[in-house]
XYZ file of C-alpha atoms in Angstrom:
383
model
C -2.847 -24.009 -3.274
C -2.439 -20.277 -2.836
C -4.559 -18.432 -0.306
C -4.239 -14.897 -1.648
C -4.877 -13.681 -5.200
C -4.353 -10.173 -6.542
C -6.049 -9.655 -9.900
C -5.521 -6.631 -12.151
C -8.609 -6.125 -14.302
C -7.013 -3.360 -16.368
C -4.035 -1.026 -16.241
C -6.166 1.664 -17.868
C -7.561 4.467 -15.739
C -9.844 7.467 -16.053
C -7.458 9.495 -13.862
C -3.999 10.794 -14.663
C -2.347 10.981 -11.248
C 1.067 12.597 -11.398
C 2.733 9.887 -9.295
C 1.196 6.820 -10.994
C 3.794 4.209 -11.995
C 1.540 2.800 -14.757
C 1.092 6.035 -16.715
C 3.649 5.138 -19.370
C 2.399 1.600 -19.946
C 0.329 0.552 -22.926
C -3.299 0.311 -21.845
C -4.702 -3.199 -21.696
C -7.887 -4.673 -20.285
C -8.671 -8.238 -19.234
C -10.836 -10.165 -21.691
C -13.279 -13.004 -21.064
C -10.852 -15.663 -22.272
C -8.285 -14.693 -19.634
C -11.000 -14.360 -16.991
C -12.227 -17.902 -17.680
C -8.710 -19.253 -17.268
C -8.399 -17.417 -13.949
C -11.757 -18.780 -12.789
C -10.553 -22.317 -13.548
C -7.388 -21.684 -11.520
C -9.251 -20.206 -8.554
C -11.744 -23.061 -8.473
C -8.929 -25.564 -7.926
C -8.606 -24.269 -4.358
C -10.406 -25.764 -1.379
C -10.728 -22.256 0.036
C -9.260 -18.797 -0.564
C -8.606 -16.207 2.128
C -8.551 -13.147 -0.126
C -9.167 -12.079 -3.710
C -8.196 -8.466 -4.312
C -9.089 -6.578 -7.503
C -7.134 -3.552 -8.641
C -5.940 -1.646 -11.705
C -5.728 0.945 -13.216
C -9.288 1.621 -12.206
C -10.928 -1.818 -11.816
C -14.487 -0.532 -12.235
C -13.599 0.304 -15.841
C -13.823 -3.459 -16.345
C -16.687 -4.261 -14.011
C -18.280 -6.945 -16.270
C -15.146 -9.088 -15.982
C -14.930 -8.623 -12.213
C -18.581 -9.632 -11.936
C -17.930 -12.653 -14.160
C -15.036 -13.859 -12.007
C -16.780 -13.392 -8.664
C -20.127 -14.866 -9.725
C -18.578 -17.979 -11.312
C -16.520 -19.135 -8.352
C -17.539 -22.369 -6.645
C -14.836 -22.111 -3.984
C -15.275 -20.517 -0.571
C -13.678 -17.052 -0.530
C -13.350 -15.518 2.929
C -12.890 -11.964 1.719
C -13.090 -9.922 -1.474
C -11.477 -6.501 -1.663
C -10.842 -3.775 -4.211
C -8.704 -0.674 -4.690
C -10.595 2.113 -6.467
C -10.522 5.849 -7.067
C -14.295 5.841 -6.416
C -15.120 7.968 -9.440
C -17.335 5.441 -11.255
C -19.492 4.303 -8.352
C -23.196 3.726 -9.049
C -26.067 1.852 -7.403
C -25.389 -1.379 -9.309
C -21.771 -1.372 -8.183
C -22.757 -0.678 -4.571
C -25.226 -3.586 -4.644
C -22.487 -5.837 -6.010
C -20.031 -4.743 -3.306
C -22.647 -5.247 -0.592
C -23.704 -8.676 -1.868
C -20.153 -9.987 -1.592
C -19.228 -7.900 1.475
C -16.206 -6.298 -0.169
C -13.469 -4.473 1.689
C -12.586 -1.220 -0.054
C -9.312 0.676 -0.270
C -10.120 4.154 -1.565
C -7.445 6.334 -3.150
C -8.094 9.789 -1.704
C -5.314 12.266 -0.970
C -7.161 14.474 1.504
C -9.334 17.547 1.360
C -10.339 19.236 -1.877
C -7.135 21.218 -2.241
C -4.781 18.296 -1.543
C -6.709 15.762 -3.606
C -6.970 17.972 -6.679
C -3.243 18.762 -6.602
C -2.228 15.338 -7.849
C -5.367 13.479 -8.903
C -6.728 14.859 -12.187
C -8.827 13.417 -14.986
C -7.277 12.579 -18.348
C -8.331 16.049 -19.487
C -6.671 17.667 -16.452
C -9.905 18.411 -14.602
C -10.327 18.239 -10.824
C -11.745 15.007 -9.411
C -12.522 15.737 -5.758
C -16.182 16.788 -6.024
C -17.224 13.607 -7.813
C -15.166 11.367 -5.531
C -16.461 13.048 -2.371
C -20.079 12.758 -3.584
C -19.618 9.016 -4.090
C -17.828 8.672 -0.762
C -20.824 10.153 1.066
C -23.120 7.706 -0.742
C -20.854 4.789 0.128
C -20.648 5.890 3.769
C -24.405 5.243 4.078
C -24.173 1.734 2.614
C -23.958 -1.585 4.451
C -20.213 -1.778 3.810
C -19.186 1.597 5.247
C -17.410 -0.284 8.034
C -15.210 -1.969 5.399
C -13.622 1.248 4.111
C -9.917 2.050 4.315
C -8.233 5.002 2.653
C -4.890 5.322 0.892
C -3.414 8.820 0.891
C -0.278 9.728 -1.046
C 1.967 12.330 0.576
C 3.708 14.393 -2.090
C 5.894 17.437 -2.422
C 2.769 19.397 -3.360
C 0.431 18.431 -0.537
C 2.696 17.825 2.486
C 1.943 21.289 3.926
C -1.721 20.247 4.214
C -1.030 17.050 6.158
C -2.754 18.112 9.389
C -5.729 19.581 7.524
C -6.017 16.353 5.540
C -5.970 14.351 8.763
C -8.831 16.488 10.109
C -10.725 16.015 6.848
C -10.516 12.230 7.125
C -11.342 12.312 10.833
C -14.491 14.350 10.190
C -15.917 12.113 7.465
C -18.467 10.741 9.903
C -17.452 7.083 9.882
C -14.587 5.128 11.380
C -11.778 4.271 8.999
C -8.033 3.892 8.848
C -5.803 5.933 6.580
C -2.568 4.570 5.152
C -0.057 7.186 4.034
C 2.236 6.360 1.130
C 5.224 8.690 0.976
C 6.091 9.842 -2.517
C 8.720 12.434 -1.621
C 11.372 11.498 -4.146
C 12.776 15.007 -4.345
C 15.786 15.974 -2.244
C 15.426 17.220 1.316
C 15.983 20.763 0.104
C 12.862 20.567 -2.057
C 10.551 21.066 0.894
C 10.541 22.523 4.393
C 11.102 19.733 6.912
C 10.010 21.956 9.790
C 6.605 22.494 8.193
C 6.175 18.743 7.766
C 7.320 18.157 11.341
C 4.887 20.737 12.724
C 2.045 18.985 10.884
C 3.111 15.644 12.343
C 3.254 17.102 15.868
C -0.274 18.470 15.537
C -1.560 15.086 14.385
C 0.180 13.202 17.208
C -1.186 15.627 19.807
C -4.709 15.323 18.390
C -4.569 11.518 18.298
C -3.443 11.344 21.919
C -6.152 13.714 23.158
C -9.142 12.560 21.149
C -11.017 9.472 20.071
C -10.214 9.472 16.371
C -9.412 7.440 13.288
C -6.279 5.362 12.825
C -4.008 7.591 10.765
C -0.535 6.628 9.501
C -0.017 4.137 12.356
C 0.548 7.060 14.750
C -0.096 4.997 17.884
C 2.360 2.397 16.678
C 5.032 5.083 16.398
C 4.269 6.091 19.993
C 4.754 2.495 21.130
C 7.979 2.197 19.159
C 9.245 5.404 20.771
C 8.401 3.969 24.178
C 10.489 0.884 23.402
C 13.360 3.138 22.396
C 13.170 5.064 25.691
C 13.062 1.798 27.622
C 16.152 0.544 25.808
C 14.305 -2.254 24.045
C 15.314 -3.535 20.643
C 13.122 -2.694 17.681
C 10.331 -5.167 17.050
C 8.095 -4.774 14.033
C 4.441 -5.253 14.967
C 2.926 -3.938 11.748
C 1.399 -6.333 9.254
C 3.640 -7.607 6.511
C 3.360 -9.694 3.373
C 6.399 -11.724 4.427
C 4.406 -14.380 6.261
C 2.236 -14.775 3.153
C 5.112 -15.561 0.790
C 4.485 -18.587 -1.384
C 0.778 -18.130 -0.655
C 0.235 -15.210 -3.041
C -0.256 -15.175 -6.780
C -0.783 -11.884 -8.556
C -2.287 -11.988 -12.048
C -2.154 -9.134 -14.534
C -4.868 -8.179 -17.006
C -3.117 -10.182 -19.759
C -2.567 -13.257 -17.585
C 1.024 -12.683 -16.481
C 1.881 -14.255 -13.125
C 3.835 -12.521 -10.356
C 4.787 -13.288 -6.757
C 3.872 -9.667 -5.938
C 1.767 -7.075 -7.768
C 4.411 -4.386 -7.193
C 6.612 -6.207 -9.704
C 4.289 -5.046 -12.491
C 6.350 -1.895 -12.819
C 9.382 -3.979 -13.818
C 7.741 -5.835 -16.687
C 10.430 -6.528 -19.293
C 12.906 -4.469 -17.256
C 14.804 -7.331 -15.722
C 11.747 -9.301 -14.626
C 10.033 -11.517 -17.172
C 6.841 -13.121 -15.848
C 5.307 -16.395 -16.914
C 1.812 -16.365 -18.341
C -1.272 -18.275 -17.309
C -1.625 -19.564 -20.894
C 1.902 -21.020 -20.932
C 0.642 -24.105 -19.118
C -1.194 -26.940 -20.839
C -2.466 -28.265 -17.537
C -3.898 -25.591 -15.270
C -3.075 -27.742 -12.242
C 0.612 -27.238 -13.000
C 0.440 -23.452 -12.821
C 0.993 -23.017 -9.103
C 3.758 -25.552 -8.550
C 5.735 -24.652 -11.680
C 5.309 -20.905 -11.245
C 6.249 -20.914 -7.570
C 9.256 -23.120 -8.162
C 10.529 -20.692 -10.795
C 10.537 -17.636 -8.565
C 11.512 -19.372 -5.328
C 14.729 -20.485 -7.028
C 15.307 -17.040 -8.537
C 18.318 -15.333 -6.938
C 16.551 -11.964 -6.772
C 13.820 -13.375 -4.514
C 15.937 -15.419 -2.096
C 16.290 -14.307 1.517
C 19.032 -11.751 2.073
C 22.399 -12.940 3.337
C 24.063 -11.461 6.435
C 26.528 -9.660 4.171
C 23.709 -8.134 2.114
C 21.943 -6.980 5.267
C 25.150 -5.346 6.504
C 25.503 -3.456 3.218
C 21.881 -2.322 3.466
C 22.464 -0.947 6.975
C 25.542 0.923 5.761
C 23.644 2.315 2.777
C 20.708 3.465 4.903
C 22.955 5.161 7.444
C 24.950 6.929 4.751
C 21.944 8.039 2.676
C 20.153 9.519 5.680
C 23.284 10.922 7.420
C 22.578 8.867 10.521
C 26.087 8.655 11.988
C 25.492 11.340 14.613
C 21.801 10.669 15.229
C 20.797 9.661 18.763
C 18.494 7.004 17.355
C 21.165 5.263 15.278
C 21.446 2.075 17.353
C 17.697 1.649 17.590
C 17.170 2.353 13.912
C 19.999 0.017 12.914
C 18.028 -2.752 14.589
C 14.962 -1.574 12.685
C 16.806 -1.686 9.351
C 18.165 -5.163 10.099
C 14.713 -6.368 11.121
C 13.131 -4.832 8.013
C 15.780 -6.398 5.783
C 15.358 -9.843 7.334
C 11.591 -9.609 6.888
C 11.770 -7.945 3.485
C 9.276 -9.206 0.948
C 9.829 -10.395 -2.629
C 9.484 -6.869 -3.973
C 11.957 -5.298 -1.563
C 14.500 -8.055 -2.109
C 14.165 -7.650 -5.858
C 14.712 -3.898 -5.515
C 17.717 -4.284 -3.258
C 19.418 -6.712 -5.595
C 18.905 -4.421 -8.549
C 21.123 -1.688 -7.156
C 18.455 0.345 -5.432
C 20.712 0.220 -2.358
C 18.019 1.239 0.090
C 15.185 -0.593 1.759
C 13.174 2.655 1.680
C 12.563 4.928 -1.289
C 12.881 8.211 0.613
C 16.135 9.758 1.847
C 14.235 11.642 4.547
C 14.119 9.709 7.833
C 10.500 9.651 8.938
C 11.421 7.605 12.001
C 13.451 10.572 13.284
C 10.696 13.031 12.397
C 8.163 11.064 14.425
C 10.513 10.454 17.351
C 11.579 14.100 17.539
C 7.957 15.220 17.349
C 6.947 12.932 20.212
C 9.957 14.001 22.290
C 9.203 17.697 21.802
C 5.541 17.234 22.711
C 6.562 15.534 25.946
C 8.900 18.391 26.785
C 6.079 20.837 26.070
C 3.965 19.102 28.706
C 1.694 17.018 26.495
C 0.745 14.758 29.405
C -1.818 12.734 27.502
C 0.976 11.303 25.395
C 1.981 9.237 28.414
C -1.280 7.325 28.129
C 0.191 5.506 25.146
C 3.744 5.293 26.487
């Protein structure tokens, strides 16, 4: 049976974030009938490593989440949730503590950065309420389970260093993932400003005991490998080794090999539904067989990988870059280890394994190189 389940409780949300991919979808919410079917499926397992709840804003459907969690008779190693933190109350905190939830909080940075892209449905700022709840949560028994997801956009990139300092000064240890949503052309923003922010963050990380932000130390190690002439080796966590062990279930019972495929509903990807099966025991085997045999999800061929490398090099103007050989290895490695979602994208004429034309690898490498030339000796501690 599967070991990882991602469950969408609703695609509705009380925020209207400018970069949300679900904004144009019809709003649906999981009902008790669907929840009971999911409970039956989950209870077929001997054990489950992870059940992750998300949305929309999952706390908008808290009764169903509570129903699912409290009716499981299978051992679940870890529960987790992605939330905008706006609806937190004492009952919800008690629930999260009782089941020792991990939390991924969607926060874009300080007040200015957060309010730029994360508004209510009536276009009001959200930071004050979110920050109030964050301070309450930081004093709970699960403060050590908090991670943060920040979205870097064309509006807030100039505040990147200030946002890093904001997260670092929250008063508890956390890690911050940065999702890059810079779909505009390179000319839409000042690369030098972004680079200067990155340099400040790298210098701070190397000189201070601080939070894990944007895998900065990993970039330092990767740069070291480049200087030593080593081939690229990905050491970051990936979903690839979990393939065929994940089932993602939408609020209406649709089944997916990856929750990112939700955005392609009825746009070339047509999911099966949990109610399409007379025997619930047949769900996993039949569902998995259907997408494993699907051309769009098969491992990439050598020819496809070659075309990806060519596309990446052309889109980012890499031909005269000093990192081209190293990054070519990185692209090949990323393509070979690409997940269901990336392979689906690549085979639907997206042509690139990354969604941004700006090369962040070069930005990080150049920043590290310049800091070393400027005499940032503490950088060598990680090299």
